[in-house]
Each structure stands twice: as structure tokens, then as C-alpha cells.
């Protein structure tokens, strides 16, 4: 029967920070950038083939890049248990003792984190999703307004940003829409603005001989994107378009080459 006021509940005074508002944001060029590689193929697949050029552009600015391969066999990430102990008992600490906690600490310390992954069933690979679920520990058990929505405040408010880098085998960029919306929600709820979405559809096909001239343009644009991302906190529309362009290749021709490629691979 006791009555409570908002003044007695810590966190309800949470406000939208200036760095969350593009017009008020003051970008500070980071000295270090965290890259979370969510590809099951780690550095041997198509994701990293493209990602390495983005990293090259970042390093050109003088910033250091740390790449963490989520699918490294020695990197253990258990699924979230949904026990809510981080809310009710431990004030933001997960009761699971594995490598996810260490990586989440690194991400929380990073000014800019880039999440890289291949598109899997309109979403992210399973182990990366397990990591995202565990990031729940950063939010506190309080509900506060965010524009016309509701979200949780953080246990620790800090200026941080995120970017999305993804590839897929299908040729249309529209396939990324669901995962982009997911990242927008993550950005809102983690108080960590999503400053760029760098997307490459039809990724595997553009490494084939007929498209090598286009591939060179894509890779150069990825380098430029890395440089712009670190120096300006965004990537120009022109560069993003160059990275994701179909370069006039017809879908009929694309499907012909792609089907032949997979037919030959299954015949080996």
C-alpha cells in the first residue's frame, strides 16, 4: 500500500543525449575502432573479403582496428537465459560467465563499433544474435520516454556509435530491409546511434571474372567508406551507392551465372 514517486526510482530522469540527435552531434575522430565479425567463415569467407577493404580505409586515417571473430571456436557465447538477474540482483552484470561479457565490455568502451556479417534468413547469423541478446545487460529496469516511444535507460550513459556492414548473395538491396530495421531498433534501445549501413548485395557473384571491373570500383569505394566513416562519422550517399550498385548487370544474366556456379559446385 506504500505510495512511490518518480523521484524515488533511479533512472526515470533519463534524457535523450545530444549525440543521439544528428543536428546536435559533434563527431570526434576515434583512435580505435572495434569490428565484430559475425561471419561463420571468419576471415575466409566473402564477408571478410569485402570487409578487409573497409578496414584498410579506416587504417588509412591512422585509427587502429581490432577485429573480433565471433565464430572463433574458442569464443564462447551462451544464449541469454532470460533470468533477469541483471535487473533484479546484479545491477547489470550477467550471471553467465563466458566470453560474451568480455566482448560486451570492449564494445561499451569503443567509440565506434562496426558489426559485419552475411545476411542469414533476413537477419544475422545465430552466434551473433546470441551476443546481441546478451547485450541486454546494459539497460536498466526502468521505462522512460523516447520521442513517441518508450525505452530503457542505460546503467552507464556514454557517447558511442555503431555501423552495419553486411553482404548477401541475392542481387537486390531490398533483402537487407528487415535487418536494417532491426539495427535501427538496437540503436534506439542501446542509446547508440546507427551512423551508417554499408551493404553489398550479390556479393559472391561480383568476384567472378565477368564482373571484375565492377569489383575494383566496389573495393575502392569500400576503402573510401572506411575513411569517411572515421573522419566524418558518416559515409556519403555516392559511396554507399557505388558499394551496393548492380552496375547495370541484368537480373536474368546474374541468375544465369549464379545458377551455373552453384551447379558446377554441386557437381564437384
Coordinates of C-alpha atoms in Angstrom, one line a residue:
X1 CA 0.0 0.0 0.0
X2 CA 3.0 2.3 0.1
X3 CA 3.0 5.2 -2.5
X4 CA 6.0 5.9 -4.6
X5 CA 7.0 8.9 -6.7
X6 CA 9.3 9.0 -9.7
X7 CA 11.9 10.8 -7.5
X8 CA 12.4 7.5 -5.6
X9 CA 13.1 5.5 -8.8
X10 CA 16.6 5.9 -10.1
X11 CA 16.8 6.4 -13.9
X12 CA 13.5 7.9 -14.7
X13 CA 15.1 11.3 -15.3
X14 CA 17.0 9.8 -18.3
X15 CA 17.1 12.3 -21.2
X16 CA 17.9 12.0 -24.9
X17 CA 21.5 13.0 -25.3
X18 CA 22.8 15.5 -27.8
X19 CA 24.9 12.8 -29.5
X20 CA 21.7 10.9 -30.4
X21 CA 20.4 14.0 -32.3
X22 CA 22.3 14.3 -35.7
X23 CA 21.9 18.1 -35.7
X24 CA 23.5 18.5 -32.3
X25 CA 26.1 15.7 -32.7
X26 CA 29.8 16.6 -32.5
X27 CA 31.8 13.8 -34.1
X28 CA 35.2 13.0 -32.6
X29 CA 37.5 11.0 -34.8
X30 CA 38.2 7.8 -32.9
X31 CA 41.8 6.5 -32.4
X32 CA 40.4 2.9 -32.2
X33 CA 37.6 1.1 -33.9
X34 CA 36.0 -2.2 -32.9
X35 CA 34.9 -4.6 -35.6
X36 CA 32.7 -7.5 -34.6
X37 CA 32.9 -10.1 -37.4
X38 CA 29.8 -12.3 -37.3
X39 CA 30.6 -14.5 -40.3
X40 CA 30.8 -18.2 -39.6
X41 CA 33.7 -18.3 -42.1
X42 CA 35.6 -15.8 -40.1
X43 CA 38.4 -14.4 -42.3
X44 CA 38.0 -17.0 -45.1
X45 CA 34.6 -16.0 -46.5
X46 CA 33.0 -13.4 -48.7
X47 CA 32.2 -11.1 -45.7
X48 CA 35.8 -10.6 -44.8
X49 CA 36.9 -10.4 -48.4
X50 CA 34.9 -7.1 -48.7
X51 CA 35.4 -6.1 -45.0
X52 CA 39.1 -6.0 -45.3
X53 CA 38.9 -3.1 -47.8
X54 CA 36.7 -1.1 -45.4
X55 CA 39.3 -1.8 -42.7
X56 CA 42.0 -0.7 -45.0
X57 CA 40.3 2.7 -45.4
X58 CA 39.8 3.0 -41.7
X59 CA 43.5 2.3 -41.0
X60 CA 44.4 4.9 -43.6
X61 CA 43.2 7.5 -41.2
X62 CA 45.6 6.4 -38.5
X63 CA 42.9 4.7 -36.5
X64 CA 43.7 1.2 -35.1
X65 CA 41.2 -1.6 -35.8
X66 CA 40.5 -4.6 -33.5
X67 CA 38.6 -7.4 -35.2
X68 CA 36.9 -10.0 -33.1
X69 CA 35.6 -13.1 -34.9
X70 CA 32.5 -14.2 -33.0
X71 CA 32.7 -17.6 -34.7
X72 CA 36.2 -18.3 -33.4
X73 CA 36.0 -21.8 -31.9
X74 CA 37.5 -20.6 -28.6
X75 CA 35.0 -17.7 -28.3
X76 CA 32.1 -19.0 -26.1
X77 CA 28.7 -17.2 -26.2
X78 CA 25.9 -18.9 -24.4
X79 CA 22.3 -17.8 -25.2
X80 CA 20.6 -15.4 -22.8
X81 CA 18.7 -17.4 -20.1
X82 CA 16.1 -14.7 -19.7
X83 CA 16.6 -14.9 -15.9
X84 CA 16.6 -11.1 -15.4
X85 CA 19.2 -11.4 -12.7
X86 CA 21.0 -8.5 -14.3
X87 CA 17.9 -6.4 -13.5
X88 CA 16.9 -7.8 -10.1
X89 CA 20.2 -8.9 -8.4
X90 CA 23.4 -7.9 -10.1
X91 CA 22.9 -4.3 -11.4
X92 CA 23.8 -5.0 -15.0
X93 CA 26.2 -8.0 -14.6
X94 CA 25.4 -11.2 -16.4
X95 CA 25.3 -14.4 -14.3
X96 CA 26.7 -16.4 -17.2
X97 CA 30.5 -16.5 -17.2
X98 CA 31.7 -16.7 -20.7
X99 CA 33.5 -14.6 -23.4
X100 CA 30.4 -12.5 -24.2
X101 CA 30.9 -10.4 -21.1
X102 CA 34.5 -9.6 -22.1
X103 CA 33.4 -8.5 -25.6
X104 CA 30.4 -6.5 -24.4
X105 CA 32.9 -4.6 -22.1
X106 CA 35.0 -3.8 -25.2
X107 CA 32.0 -2.7 -27.2
X108 CA 30.9 -0.4 -24.3
X109 CA 34.4 1.1 -24.2
X110 CA 34.5 1.6 -28.0
X111 CA 33.5 5.0 -29.5
X112 CA 32.7 3.2 -32.8
X113 CA 31.7 -0.5 -33.3
X114 CA 31.1 -2.0 -36.7
X115 CA 29.1 -5.1 -36.9
X116 CA 29.9 -7.2 -40.0
X117 CA 28.1 -10.3 -41.1
X118 CA 26.5 -12.1 -44.1
X119 CA 22.7 -11.9 -44.3
X120 CA 21.1 -15.1 -42.9
X121 CA 17.4 -15.6 -43.3
X122 CA 16.8 -11.9 -43.4
X123 CA 18.8 -11.5 -40.2
X124 CA 22.1 -12.2 -38.6
X125 CA 24.0 -15.5 -38.0
X126 CA 22.9 -17.3 -34.8
X127 CA 26.0 -16.7 -32.7
X128 CA 26.0 -13.0 -33.4
X129 CA 22.3 -12.9 -32.4
X130 CA 23.1 -14.7 -29.2
X131 CA 25.7 -11.9 -28.5
X132 CA 23.1 -9.2 -29.2
X133 CA 20.6 -10.8 -26.7
X134 CA 23.3 -10.7 -24.1
X135 CA 23.8 -7.0 -24.6
X136 CA 20.5 -6.6 -22.7
X137 CA 22.6 -6.3 -19.6
X138 CA 23.5 -2.6 -20.5
X139 CA 19.9 -1.4 -19.9
X140 CA 18.3 -0.8 -16.5
X141 CA 14.9 -1.9 -15.3
X142 CA 13.2 1.5 -15.8
X143 CA 10.9 2.7 -18.6
X144 CA 11.5 6.2 -20.0
X145 CA 10.1 8.2 -23.0
X146 CA 12.0 8.4 -26.3
X147 CA 10.2 10.7 -28.7
X148 CA 6.8 9.0 -29.1
X149 CA 8.1 5.6 -27.9
X150 CA 9.4 4.0 -24.7
X151 CA 12.8 2.6 -23.9
X152 CA 15.1 1.7 -21.0
X153 CA 17.9 4.0 -19.7
X154 CA 21.4 2.6 -19.6
X155 CA 23.2 1.7 -16.4
X156 CA 26.0 4.0 -17.7
X157 CA 25.3 6.7 -20.2
X158 CA 28.2 7.1 -22.6
X159 CA 28.7 8.5 -26.2
X160 CA 29.1 5.5 -28.5
X161 CA 28.2 4.7 -32.1
X162 CA 27.6 1.7 -34.3
X163 CA 27.7 0.9 -38.0
X164 CA 26.3 -2.0 -40.0
X165 CA 28.3 -3.8 -42.7
X166 CA 26.6 -6.7 -44.5
X167 CA 26.7 -8.8 -47.7
X168 CA 24.2 -11.2 -49.2
X169 CA 24.1 -13.5 -52.2
X170 CA 20.8 -12.2 -53.6
X171 CA 21.2 -9.3 -56.1
X172 CA 18.6 -6.9 -54.7
X173 CA 19.4 -4.5 -51.9
X174 CA 15.8 -4.8 -50.7
X175 CA 16.7 -8.0 -49.0
X176 CA 18.6 -6.1 -46.3
X177 CA 15.5 -4.1 -45.2
X178 CA 14.5 -6.4 -42.3
X179 CA 18.0 -6.4 -40.7
X180 CA 18.4 -2.7 -41.2
X181 CA 15.2 -2.1 -39.3
X182 CA 16.5 -4.5 -36.6
X183 CA 19.7 -2.4 -36.2
X184 CA 17.7 0.8 -36.1
X185 CA 15.8 -0.6 -33.1
X186 CA 19.0 -1.8 -31.5
X187 CA 20.5 1.7 -32.0
X188 CA 17.5 3.3 -30.4
X189 CA 17.3 1.0 -27.4
X190 CA 21.0 0.9 -26.7
X191 CA 21.4 4.7 -27.0
X192 CA 24.0 4.1 -29.7
X193 CA 23.2 5.9 -33.0
X194 CA 23.5 3.8 -36.2
X195 CA 25.6 6.2 -38.3
X196 CA 26.0 4.1 -41.5
X197 CA 24.6 1.0 -43.2
X198 CA 27.1 -0.3 -45.7
X199 CA 25.6 -3.1 -47.9
X200 CA 26.7 -5.3 -50.7
X201 CA 24.1 -7.5 -52.4
X202 CA 25.1 -10.1 -55.0
X203 CA 28.5 -10.3 -53.2
X204 CA 29.8 -13.7 -54.3
X205 CA 28.9 -13.1 -58.0
X206 CA 30.9 -9.9 -58.2
X207 CA 34.1 -11.8 -57.6
X208 CA 33.5 -13.8 -60.8
X209 CA 35.6 -12.9 -63.9
X210 CA 32.8 -11.2 -65.9
X211 CA 32.4 -8.6 -63.2
X212 CA 36.0 -7.9 -62.2
X213 CA 36.0 -4.3 -63.5
X214 CA 33.0 -3.6 -61.3
X215 CA 34.5 -5.3 -58.4
X216 CA 37.5 -2.9 -58.5
X217 CA 35.1 0.0 -58.2
X218 CA 33.4 -1.6 -55.2
X219 CA 36.6 -2.3 -53.3
X220 CA 37.9 1.3 -53.9
X221 CA 34.6 2.6 -52.6
X222 CA 34.8 0.4 -49.5
X223 CA 38.2 1.9 -48.7
X224 CA 36.7 5.4 -49.1
X225 CA 33.8 4.4 -46.9
X226 CA 36.1 3.4 -44.2
X227 CA 38.0 6.7 -44.3
X228 CA 34.8 8.8 -44.4
X229 CA 33.2 6.8 -41.5
X230 CA 36.1 7.5 -39.2
X231 CA 36.8 11.1 -40.2
X232 CA 33.3 12.3 -40.6
X233 CA 31.1 9.9 -38.7
X234 CA 29.1 9.1 -41.8
X235 CA 29.5 7.8 -45.4
X236 CA 28.4 9.8 -48.4
X237 CA 25.4 8.6 -50.4
X238 CA 27.6 8.5 -53.5
X239 CA 30.0 6.0 -52.0
X240 CA 27.2 3.9 -50.5
X241 CA 25.6 3.7 -53.9
X242 CA 28.8 2.6 -55.5
X243 CA 29.3 -0.2 -53.0
X244 CA 25.7 -1.5 -53.5
X245 CA 25.2 -0.9 -57.2
X246 CA 24.3 -3.6 -59.7
X247 CA 26.3 -1.7 -62.3
X248 CA 23.7 -2.4 -64.9
X249 CA 24.0 -6.2 -64.8
X250 CA 20.6 -7.6 -65.7
X251 CA 19.0 -9.9 -63.2
X252 CA 18.5 -12.5 -65.9
X253 CA 22.2 -12.6 -66.7
X254 CA 23.1 -12.6 -63.0
X255 CA 20.8 -15.5 -62.3
X256 CA 22.3 -17.4 -65.2
X257 CA 25.8 -17.1 -63.9
X258 CA 24.8 -17.7 -60.3
X259 CA 22.9 -20.9 -61.2
X260 CA 25.8 -22.2 -63.3
X261 CA 28.2 -21.5 -60.5
X262 CA 26.1 -23.5 -57.9
X263 CA 25.5 -26.3 -60.4
X264 CA 29.2 -26.7 -61.0
X265 CA 30.0 -26.6 -57.3
X266 CA 27.4 -29.3 -56.5
X267 CA 28.9 -31.5 -59.3
X268 CA 32.4 -31.4 -57.9

